[in-house]
Structures are given as C-alpha cells and as structure tokens.
PDB file of C-alpha atoms in Angstrom:
ATOM      1  CA  SER A   1       2.897   2.502  14.096  1.00 51.00           C
ATOM      2  CA  GLN A   2       4.845   5.394  12.627  1.00 53.00           C
ATOM      3  CA  GLN A   3       3.709   6.640   9.249  1.00 68.00           C
ATOM      4  CA  GLY A   4       5.930   8.282   6.720  1.00 75.00           C
ATOM      5  CA  GLU A   5       4.668  11.710   5.816  1.00 85.00           C
ATOM      6  CA  GLU A   6       4.727  12.957   2.252  1.00 87.00           C
ATOM      7  CA  ASP A   7       5.116  16.562   1.289  1.00 88.00           C
ATOM      8  CA  PRO A   8       3.462  18.305  -0.465  1.00 93.00           C
ATOM      9  CA  GLN A   9      -0.015  16.810  -0.172  1.00 93.00           C
ATOM     10  CA  ALA A  10      -0.771  17.934  -3.711  1.00 95.00           C
ATOM     11  CA  LEU A  11       1.361  19.077  -6.615  1.00 96.00           C
ATOM     12  CA  SER A  12       0.336  20.440 -10.007  1.00 97.00           C
ATOM     13  CA  ILE A  13       2.863  20.886 -12.820  1.00 96.00           C
ATOM     14  CA  GLN A  14       3.043  21.262 -16.567  1.00 97.00           C
ATOM     15  CA  GLU A  15       3.997  18.379 -18.804  1.00 97.00           C
ATOM     16  CA  GLY A  16       7.748  18.262 -19.297  1.00 97.00           C
ATOM     17  CA  GLU A  17       8.566  19.736 -15.888  1.00 97.00           C
ATOM     18  CA  ASN A  18      10.175  17.789 -13.075  1.00 97.00           C
ATOM     19  CA  ALA A  19       8.160  16.735 -10.025  1.00 97.00           C
ATOM     20  CA  THR A  20       9.708  16.336  -6.584  1.00 97.00           C
ATOM     21  CA  MET A  21       7.974  14.708  -3.648  1.00 97.00           C
ATOM     22  CA  ASN A  22       9.394  14.312  -0.175  1.00 96.00           C
ATOM     23  CA  CYS A  23       8.885  11.777   2.560  1.00 95.00           C
ATOM     24  CA  SER A  24       9.837  12.142   6.208  1.00 94.00           C
ATOM     25  CA  TYR A  25       9.705   9.372   8.788  1.00 92.00           C
ATOM     26  CA  LYS A  26      10.437   8.931  12.478  1.00 90.00           C
ATOM     27  CA  THR A  27      11.842   5.454  13.065  1.00 86.00           C
ATOM     28  CA  SER A  28      14.889   3.540  11.899  1.00 89.00           C
ATOM     29  CA  ILE A  29      14.306   1.689   8.653  1.00 90.00           C
ATOM     30  CA  ASN A  30      15.466  -1.386   6.747  1.00 90.00           C
ATOM     31  CA  ASN A  31      14.369   0.156   3.499  1.00 92.00           C
ATOM     32  CA  LEU A  32      12.039   2.769   2.100  1.00 94.00           C
ATOM     33  CA  GLN A  33       9.775   2.190  -0.866  1.00 95.00           C
ATOM     34  CA  TRP A  34       7.783   4.373  -3.224  1.00 96.00           C
ATOM     35  CA  TYR A  35       4.469   3.361  -4.756  1.00 97.00           C
ATOM     36  CA  ARG A  36       2.114   4.875  -7.272  1.00 97.00           C
ATOM     37  CA  GLN A  37      -1.668   4.656  -7.334  1.00 96.00           C
ATOM     38  CA  ASN A  38      -3.852   5.601 -10.237  1.00 93.00           C
ATOM     39  CA  SER A  39      -7.289   6.814  -9.214  1.00 88.00           C
ATOM     40  CA  GLY A  40      -9.378   4.089  -7.603  1.00 82.00           C
ATOM     41  CA  ARG A  41      -6.869   1.311  -8.272  1.00 88.00           C
ATOM     42  CA  GLY A  42      -4.298  -0.708  -6.367  1.00 91.00           C
ATOM     43  CA  LEU A  43      -0.798   0.510  -5.659  1.00 95.00           C
ATOM     44  CA  VAL A  44       2.131  -0.292  -7.912  1.00 96.00           C
ATOM     45  CA  HIS A  45       5.669  -0.573  -6.581  1.00 96.00           C
ATOM     46  CA  LEU A  46       8.090   1.918  -8.143  1.00 97.00           C
ATOM     47  CA  ILE A  47      11.402   1.661  -6.351  1.00 97.00           C
ATOM     48  CA  LEU A  48      13.023   0.364  -3.151  1.00 95.00           C
ATOM     49  CA  ILE A  49      16.033   1.996  -1.529  1.00 96.00           C
ATOM     50  CA  ARG A  50      17.845   0.278   1.325  1.00 94.00           C
ATOM     51  CA  SER A  51      19.077   2.053   4.425  1.00 94.00           C
ATOM     52  CA  ASN A  52      22.711   1.805   3.303  1.00 95.00           C
ATOM     53  CA  GLU A  53      21.981   3.382  -0.090  1.00 97.00           C
ATOM     54  CA  ARG A  54      21.869   7.113  -0.779  1.00 97.00           C
ATOM     55  CA  GLU A  55      20.493   7.306  -4.294  1.00 98.00           C
ATOM     56  CA  LYS A  56      18.770   5.062  -6.781  1.00 97.00           C
ATOM     57  CA  HIS A  57      17.541   5.495 -10.333  1.00 96.00           C
ATOM     58  CA  SER A  58      14.908   3.751 -12.395  1.00 95.00           C
ATOM     59  CA  GLY A  59      14.103   5.235 -15.783  1.00 96.00           C
ATOM     60  CA  ARG A  60      12.784   8.764 -15.158  1.00 97.00           C
ATOM     61  CA  LEU A  61      12.673   8.186 -11.406  1.00 97.00           C
ATOM     62  CA  ARG A  62      15.373   9.210  -8.981  1.00 98.00           C
ATOM     63  CA  VAL A  63      15.094   8.465  -5.284  1.00 98.00           C
ATOM     64  CA  THR A  64      17.381   9.778  -2.575  1.00 98.00           C
ATOM     65  CA  LEU A  65      17.580   8.733   1.046  1.00 97.00           C
ATOM     66  CA  ASP A  66      19.106  10.671   3.946  1.00 97.00           C
ATOM     67  CA  THR A  67      18.919   8.490   7.048  1.00 95.00           C
ATOM     68  CA  SER A  68      20.470  11.198   9.231  1.00 95.00           C
ATOM     69  CA  LYS A  69      17.538  13.474   8.418  1.00 95.00           C
ATOM     70  CA  LYS A  70      15.082  10.583   8.170  1.00 95.00           C
ATOM     71  CA  SER A  71      13.895  11.759   4.796  1.00 95.00           C
ATOM     72  CA  SER A  72      13.613  10.640   1.204  1.00 96.00           C
ATOM     73  CA  SER A  73      12.711  12.334  -2.033  1.00 97.00           C
ATOM     74  CA  LEU A  74      11.236  11.060  -5.285  1.00 98.00           C
ATOM     75  CA  LEU A  75      12.053  12.985  -8.439  1.00 98.00           C
ATOM     76  CA  ILE A  76      10.157  12.342 -11.656  1.00 98.00           C
ATOM     77  CA  THR A  77      11.906  13.970 -14.587  1.00 97.00           C
ATOM     78  CA  ALA A  78      10.250  15.181 -17.799  1.00 97.00           C
ATOM     79  CA  SER A  79       6.782  14.445 -16.448  1.00 97.00           C
ATOM     80  CA  ARG A  80       3.939  13.267 -18.660  1.00 97.00           C
ATOM     81  CA  ALA A  81       0.175  13.470 -18.299  1.00 96.00           C
ATOM     82  CA  ALA A  82       0.225   9.720 -17.643  1.00 96.00           C
ATOM     83  CA  ASP A  83       2.249  10.363 -14.458  1.00 97.00           C
ATOM     84  CA  THR A  84      -0.873  11.881 -12.896  1.00 97.00           C
ATOM     85  CA  ALA A  85      -1.454   9.717  -9.806  1.00 97.00           C
ATOM     86  CA  SER A  86      -0.955   9.561  -6.067  1.00 96.00           C
ATOM     87  CA  TYR A  87       2.503   8.653  -4.807  1.00 96.00           C
ATOM     88  CA  PHE A  88       3.144   6.997  -1.462  1.00 95.00           C
ATOM     89  CA  CYS A  89       6.266   6.301   0.515  1.00 94.00           C
ATOM     90  CA  ALA A  90       6.391   3.261   2.769  1.00 93.00           C
ATOM     91  CA  THR A  91       8.928   2.431   5.458  1.00 90.00           C
ATOM     92  CA  VAL A  92      10.018  -0.978   6.700  1.00 86.00           C
ATOM     93  CA  TRP A  93      11.544  -1.716  10.090  1.00 83.00           C
ATOM     94  CA  GLY A  94      10.903  -5.280  11.216  1.00 72.00           C
ATOM     95  CA  THR A  95       7.174  -4.929  10.595  1.00 70.00           C
ATOM     96  CA  PRO A  96       4.863  -4.760   7.618  1.00 81.00           C
ATOM     97  CA  LEU A  97       5.176  -1.692   5.447  1.00 85.00           C
ATOM     98  CA  VAL A  98       3.786   1.495   6.948  1.00 86.00           C
ATOM     99  CA  PHE A  99       2.465   3.928   4.369  1.00 90.00           C
ATOM    100  CA  GLY A 100       2.207   7.693   4.370  1.00 88.00           C
ATOM    101  CA  LYS A 101      -0.869   9.564   3.222  1.00 90.00           C
ATOM    102  CA  GLY A 102       0.491  10.291  -0.223  1.00 92.00           C
ATOM    103  CA  THR A 103       1.149  13.150  -2.603  1.00 95.00           C
ATOM    104  CA  ARG A 104      -1.402  13.772  -5.308  1.00 95.00           C
ATOM    105  CA  LEU A 105       0.427  14.711  -8.530  1.00 97.00           C
ATOM    106  CA  SER A 106      -1.407  16.330 -11.434  1.00 97.00           C
ATOM    107  CA  VAL A 107       0.487  16.753 -14.691  1.00 97.00           C
ATOM    108  CA  ILE A 108      -1.239  19.148 -17.045  1.00 96.00           C
ATOM    109  CA  ALA A 109      -0.795  18.632 -20.767  1.00 91.00           C
TER     110      ALA A 109
ATOM    111  CA  ASP B   1       3.464 -11.892 -14.533  1.00 68.00           C
ATOM    112  CA  VAL B   2       2.670 -11.512 -10.863  1.00 71.00           C
ATOM    113  CA  LYS B   3      -0.984 -11.314  -9.991  1.00 91.00           C
ATOM    114  CA  VAL B   4      -3.053 -10.529  -6.920  1.00 96.00           C
ATOM    115  CA  THR B   5      -6.751 -10.905  -7.548  1.00 96.00           C
ATOM    116  CA  GLN B   6      -9.495  -9.476  -5.381  1.00 96.00           C
ATOM    117  CA  SER B   7     -12.857 -11.105  -5.927  1.00 89.00           C
ATOM    118  CA  SER B   8     -14.963  -7.968  -6.264  1.00 91.00           C
ATOM    119  CA  ARG B   9     -14.242  -4.514  -7.605  1.00 94.00           C
ATOM    120  CA  TYR B  10     -17.347  -2.951  -6.065  1.00 95.00           C
ATOM    121  CA  LEU B  11     -19.529  -4.313  -3.285  1.00 96.00           C
ATOM    122  CA  VAL B  12     -22.649  -2.946  -1.601  1.00 97.00           C
ATOM    123  CA  LYS B  13     -23.809  -4.490   1.671  1.00 97.00           C
ATOM    124  CA  ARG B  14     -26.298  -3.722   4.390  1.00 97.00           C
ATOM    125  CA  THR B  15     -25.478  -2.911   7.995  1.00 98.00           C
ATOM    126  CA  GLY B  16     -25.187  -6.076  10.065  1.00 97.00           C
ATOM    127  CA  GLU B  17     -24.371  -8.377   7.164  1.00 97.00           C
ATOM    128  CA  LYS B  18     -21.372 -10.702   7.290  1.00 97.00           C
ATOM    129  CA  VAL B  19     -19.038  -9.754   4.460  1.00 97.00           C
ATOM    130  CA  PHE B  20     -16.257 -11.802   2.898  1.00 97.00           C
ATOM    131  CA  LEU B  21     -13.517 -10.176   0.843  1.00 97.00           C
ATOM    132  CA  GLU B  22     -11.384 -12.685  -1.008  1.00 97.00           C
ATOM    133  CA  CYS B  23      -7.824 -12.288  -2.210  1.00 97.00           C
ATOM    134  CA  VAL B  24      -5.781 -14.766  -4.222  1.00 97.00           C
ATOM    135  CA  GLN B  25      -2.147 -14.513  -5.289  1.00 96.00           C
ATOM    136  CA  ASP B  26      -0.396 -16.703  -7.830  1.00 94.00           C
ATOM    137  CA  MET B  27       3.209 -16.008  -6.832  1.00 91.00           C
ATOM    138  CA  ASP B  28       3.691 -18.540  -4.024  1.00 91.00           C
ATOM    139  CA  HIS B  29       4.284 -15.622  -1.640  1.00 93.00           C
ATOM    140  CA  GLU B  30       4.513 -16.332   2.061  1.00 92.00           C
ATOM    141  CA  ASN B  31       3.174 -12.975   3.186  1.00 93.00           C
ATOM    142  CA  MET B  32      -0.239 -11.459   2.624  1.00 95.00           C
ATOM    143  CA  PHE B  33      -1.784  -8.243   3.892  1.00 96.00           C
ATOM    144  CA  TRP B  34      -5.082  -6.414   4.118  1.00 97.00           C
ATOM    145  CA  TYR B  35      -5.146  -2.617   4.150  1.00 96.00           C
ATOM    146  CA  ARG B  36      -8.000  -0.187   4.081  1.00 96.00           C
ATOM    147  CA  GLN B  37      -7.689   3.203   2.424  1.00 95.00           C
ATOM    148  CA  ASP B  38      -9.722   6.251   3.363  1.00 94.00           C
ATOM    149  CA  PRO B  39      -9.418   9.843   2.092  1.00 88.00           C
ATOM    150  CA  GLY B  40      -7.058  11.819   4.263  1.00 84.00           C
ATOM    151  CA  LEU B  41      -5.979   8.771   6.270  1.00 86.00           C
ATOM    152  CA  GLY B  42      -3.842   6.924   3.757  1.00 88.00           C
ATOM    153  CA  LEU B  43      -3.427   3.151   3.976  1.00 92.00           C
ATOM    154  CA  ARG B  44      -3.923   1.460   7.318  1.00 93.00           C
ATOM    155  CA  LEU B  45      -3.035  -2.137   8.017  1.00 94.00           C
ATOM    156  CA  ILE B  46      -5.874  -4.354   9.223  1.00 96.00           C
ATOM    157  CA  TYR B  47      -4.337  -7.849   9.381  1.00 96.00           C
ATOM    158  CA  PHE B  48      -1.418  -9.696   7.892  1.00 95.00           C
ATOM    159  CA  SER B  49      -0.198 -13.263   7.611  1.00 95.00           C
ATOM    160  CA  TYR B  50       3.320 -14.633   7.268  1.00 92.00           C
ATOM    161  CA  ASP B  51       2.269 -18.249   6.794  1.00 90.00           C
ATOM    162  CA  VAL B  52      -0.696 -20.527   6.272  1.00 90.00           C
ATOM    163  CA  LYS B  53      -3.066 -20.563   9.260  1.00 84.00           C
ATOM    164  CA  MET B  54      -1.091 -17.743  10.821  1.00 88.00           C
ATOM    165  CA  LYS B  55      -2.416 -14.221  11.340  1.00 94.00           C
ATOM    166  CA  GLU B  56      -1.310 -11.062  13.058  1.00 94.00           C
ATOM    167  CA  LYS B  57      -3.280  -7.948  13.946  1.00 95.00           C
ATOM    168  CA  GLY B  58      -2.357  -4.741  12.245  1.00 93.00           C
ATOM    169  CA  ASP B  59      -3.182  -1.227  13.370  1.00 91.00           C
ATOM    170  CA  ILE B  60      -6.975  -1.392  13.028  1.00 95.00           C
ATOM    171  CA  PRO B  61      -8.192  -5.005  13.476  1.00 96.00           C
ATOM    172  CA  GLU B  62     -11.388  -4.182  15.381  1.00 96.00           C
ATOM    173  CA  GLY B  63     -14.490  -5.393  13.590  1.00 96.00           C
ATOM    174  CA  TYR B  64     -12.491  -7.631  11.235  1.00 98.00           C
ATOM    175  CA  SER B  65     -11.167 -11.158  11.163  1.00 97.00           C
ATOM    176  CA  VAL B  66      -9.141 -13.081   8.589  1.00 97.00           C
ATOM    177  CA  SER B  67      -8.675 -16.582   7.326  1.00 96.00           C
ATOM    178  CA  ARG B  68      -5.719 -18.187   5.588  1.00 95.00           C
ATOM    179  CA  GLU B  69      -6.376 -21.867   5.013  1.00 93.00           C
ATOM    180  CA  LYS B  70      -4.246 -22.047   1.864  1.00 94.00           C
ATOM    181  CA  LYS B  71      -1.052 -20.221   1.003  1.00 94.00           C
ATOM    182  CA  GLU B  72      -2.496 -18.452  -2.000  1.00 96.00           C
ATOM    183  CA  ARG B  73      -5.720 -17.211  -0.409  1.00 96.00           C
ATOM    184  CA  PHE B  74      -6.254 -14.602   2.317  1.00 97.00           C
ATOM    185  CA  SER B  75      -9.797 -13.667   3.227  1.00 97.00           C
ATOM    186  CA  LEU B  76     -10.966 -10.631   5.151  1.00 98.00           C
ATOM    187  CA  ILE B  77     -14.196 -11.024   7.096  1.00 98.00           C
ATOM    188  CA  LEU B  78     -16.415  -8.276   8.410  1.00 97.00           C
ATOM    189  CA  GLU B  79     -18.393 -10.083  11.094  1.00 94.00           C
ATOM    190  CA  SER B  80     -21.190  -7.507  11.215  1.00 97.00           C
ATOM    191  CA  ALA B  81     -20.721  -4.737   8.687  1.00 97.00           C
ATOM    192  CA  SER B  82     -21.138  -1.165   9.862  1.00 97.00           C
ATOM    193  CA  THR B  83     -21.299   2.092   7.932  1.00 97.00           C
ATOM    194  CA  ASN B  84     -17.867   3.149   9.223  1.00 97.00           C
ATOM    195  CA  GLN B  85     -16.402   0.183   7.367  1.00 98.00           C
ATOM    196  CA  THR B  86     -17.294   1.772   4.051  1.00 98.00           C
ATOM    197  CA  SER B  87     -13.871   2.044   2.451  1.00 97.00           C
ATOM    198  CA  MET B  88     -11.478   0.863  -0.235  1.00 97.00           C
ATOM    199  CA  TYR B  89      -9.930  -2.464   0.779  1.00 98.00           C
ATOM    200  CA  LEU B  90      -6.575  -3.424  -0.663  1.00 97.00           C
ATOM    201  CA  CYS B  91      -4.965  -6.843  -0.530  1.00 97.00           C
ATOM    202  CA  ALA B  92      -1.232  -7.289  -1.069  1.00 96.00           C
ATOM    203  CA  SER B  93       1.381 -10.020  -0.999  1.00 95.00           C
ATOM    204  CA  SER B  94       5.164 -10.183  -0.777  1.00 93.00           C
ATOM    205  CA  LEU B  95       7.946 -12.713  -0.865  1.00 89.00           C
ATOM    206  CA  SER B  96       9.299 -11.489   2.461  1.00 80.00           C
ATOM    207  CA  GLY B  97       8.137  -8.967   5.017  1.00 70.00           C
ATOM    208  CA  ALA B  98      10.651  -6.334   4.017  1.00 77.00           C
ATOM    209  CA  GLU B  99      10.367  -6.586   0.261  1.00 86.00           C
ATOM    210  CA  LYS B 100       8.048  -4.943  -2.200  1.00 91.00           C
ATOM    211  CA  LEU B 101       4.326  -5.518  -2.096  1.00 94.00           C
ATOM    212  CA  PHE B 102       2.156  -6.568  -4.997  1.00 95.00           C
ATOM    213  CA  PHE B 103      -1.334  -5.150  -4.709  1.00 96.00           C
ATOM    214  CA  GLY B 104      -4.687  -6.234  -6.014  1.00 96.00           C
ATOM    215  CA  SER B 105      -6.955  -3.731  -7.749  1.00 95.00           C
ATOM    216  CA  GLY B 106      -8.941  -3.068  -4.589  1.00 96.00           C
ATOM    217  CA  THR B 107     -12.537  -3.564  -3.488  1.00 96.00           C
ATOM    218  CA  GLN B 108     -14.647  -0.473  -2.920  1.00 96.00           C
ATOM    219  CA  LEU B 109     -17.078  -1.539  -0.204  1.00 97.00           C
ATOM    220  CA  SER B 110     -20.146   0.493   0.618  1.00 98.00           C
ATOM    221  CA  VAL B 111     -22.125  -0.409   3.732  1.00 98.00           C
ATOM    222  CA  LEU B 112     -25.616   1.076   3.760  1.00 97.00           C
TER     223      LEU B 112
END
C-alpha cells in the first residue's frame, strides 16, 4: 500500500514560532487526515480534509490540500512546548488509513 | 467520551509463547484495526475488521491472527512470538472505513 511521506523528518523550533509540516502521497484519495502522537502513546486525530476541500482550520491548526500535486501541509501557529510530538498524515482511498512515517516536532521553551 | 482500551501497557514474553493482545472500544464502532509501530517504519497495518466475525489482512499479517467474536472487542494473537515481533502495537476503531480513527494507548511488547 502507498504511504504518505512527511517532510521534514524532524523539526526544531522556538516557542511562539510557526511549524509547517508537509505530506506527499502517490494515490488518489477520499480524504487526508493528520494525527499527533505524544511519546510512547496512541495517536490522536487532529483534522480531516476531504479531497474536494483546499483548506481547513481548527484552532491553531491550518491544513491545506493540493490534489493536483498530491500534497498537504499542516501549519501549527504560535507553537507551544506542549506541541512537542510526532505528527502523521494518513490517506484514505477505499482502504484502511495508510500512515506516513511522521515528522518529529520539538518546540523549545 | 470515546474510549479504546488496550489491556496491557507493557508486556514481556518469551520466544515461542502464544500472546494475546486485547482491545475494547465503547463507541459501537463497526471497524477495528491493529497496527504495529517501529522506529523508522511508521505505522503498518496488520489486520482489520469491518464487522463481527469478519477479518481482513493488512500489509503485514504474517505471524499474526485476529479474533472478533463481539463488536466491541478485537484481539490480536501472536501464535508463536518471535523477537522480530518486539514492537509497539496500536489498536484503533472507527465508525466507517474512511473516517477518523480513535486509538488506544498502545501496548509495548518485548519478546525475549
């Protein structure tokens, strides 16, 4: 199955800065989802964007989707130390979600 | 609130043992999934189920089996544990196949 691929693999920023993570994929999709995982724990769903949507917001999160380029980005604005986690994109096309390998975000206070 | 409960947070087993990982959800979800997570490899799907007594192989089913006798419970079975099955195991459920997943806290399994 085709995995999404997040970029960068790791990102380190100062508190208050914005963090941008990208996801590229290879197949058509029904929707694309972003998840967060704190160290050693389960994943938590952040946001879902459907294939006919271009942008979606949820609090400090902004997700964009470009189906022509088969890519998505997750922007976290005004980051906090508590945002330190791994972030995964997951694509859906008629099958169970297929996850990428994640971006490890470190927010330094 | 929605809850997916995995029976053990940490588990240590010996090579050759039969291992049962239990997962229970309280949301009346049709779909349940087992993933394993390894450093550098991300999450890989082992098995999934869209209904009671139904199961489908994921990307890496070898060495595993599953059981879903009741809607709320999805068990992962390692028939004969091996050291290469040392991993974090994550259970998840969803209302439909294309919607968001709710994950349990994970079981870190070590096979010695």
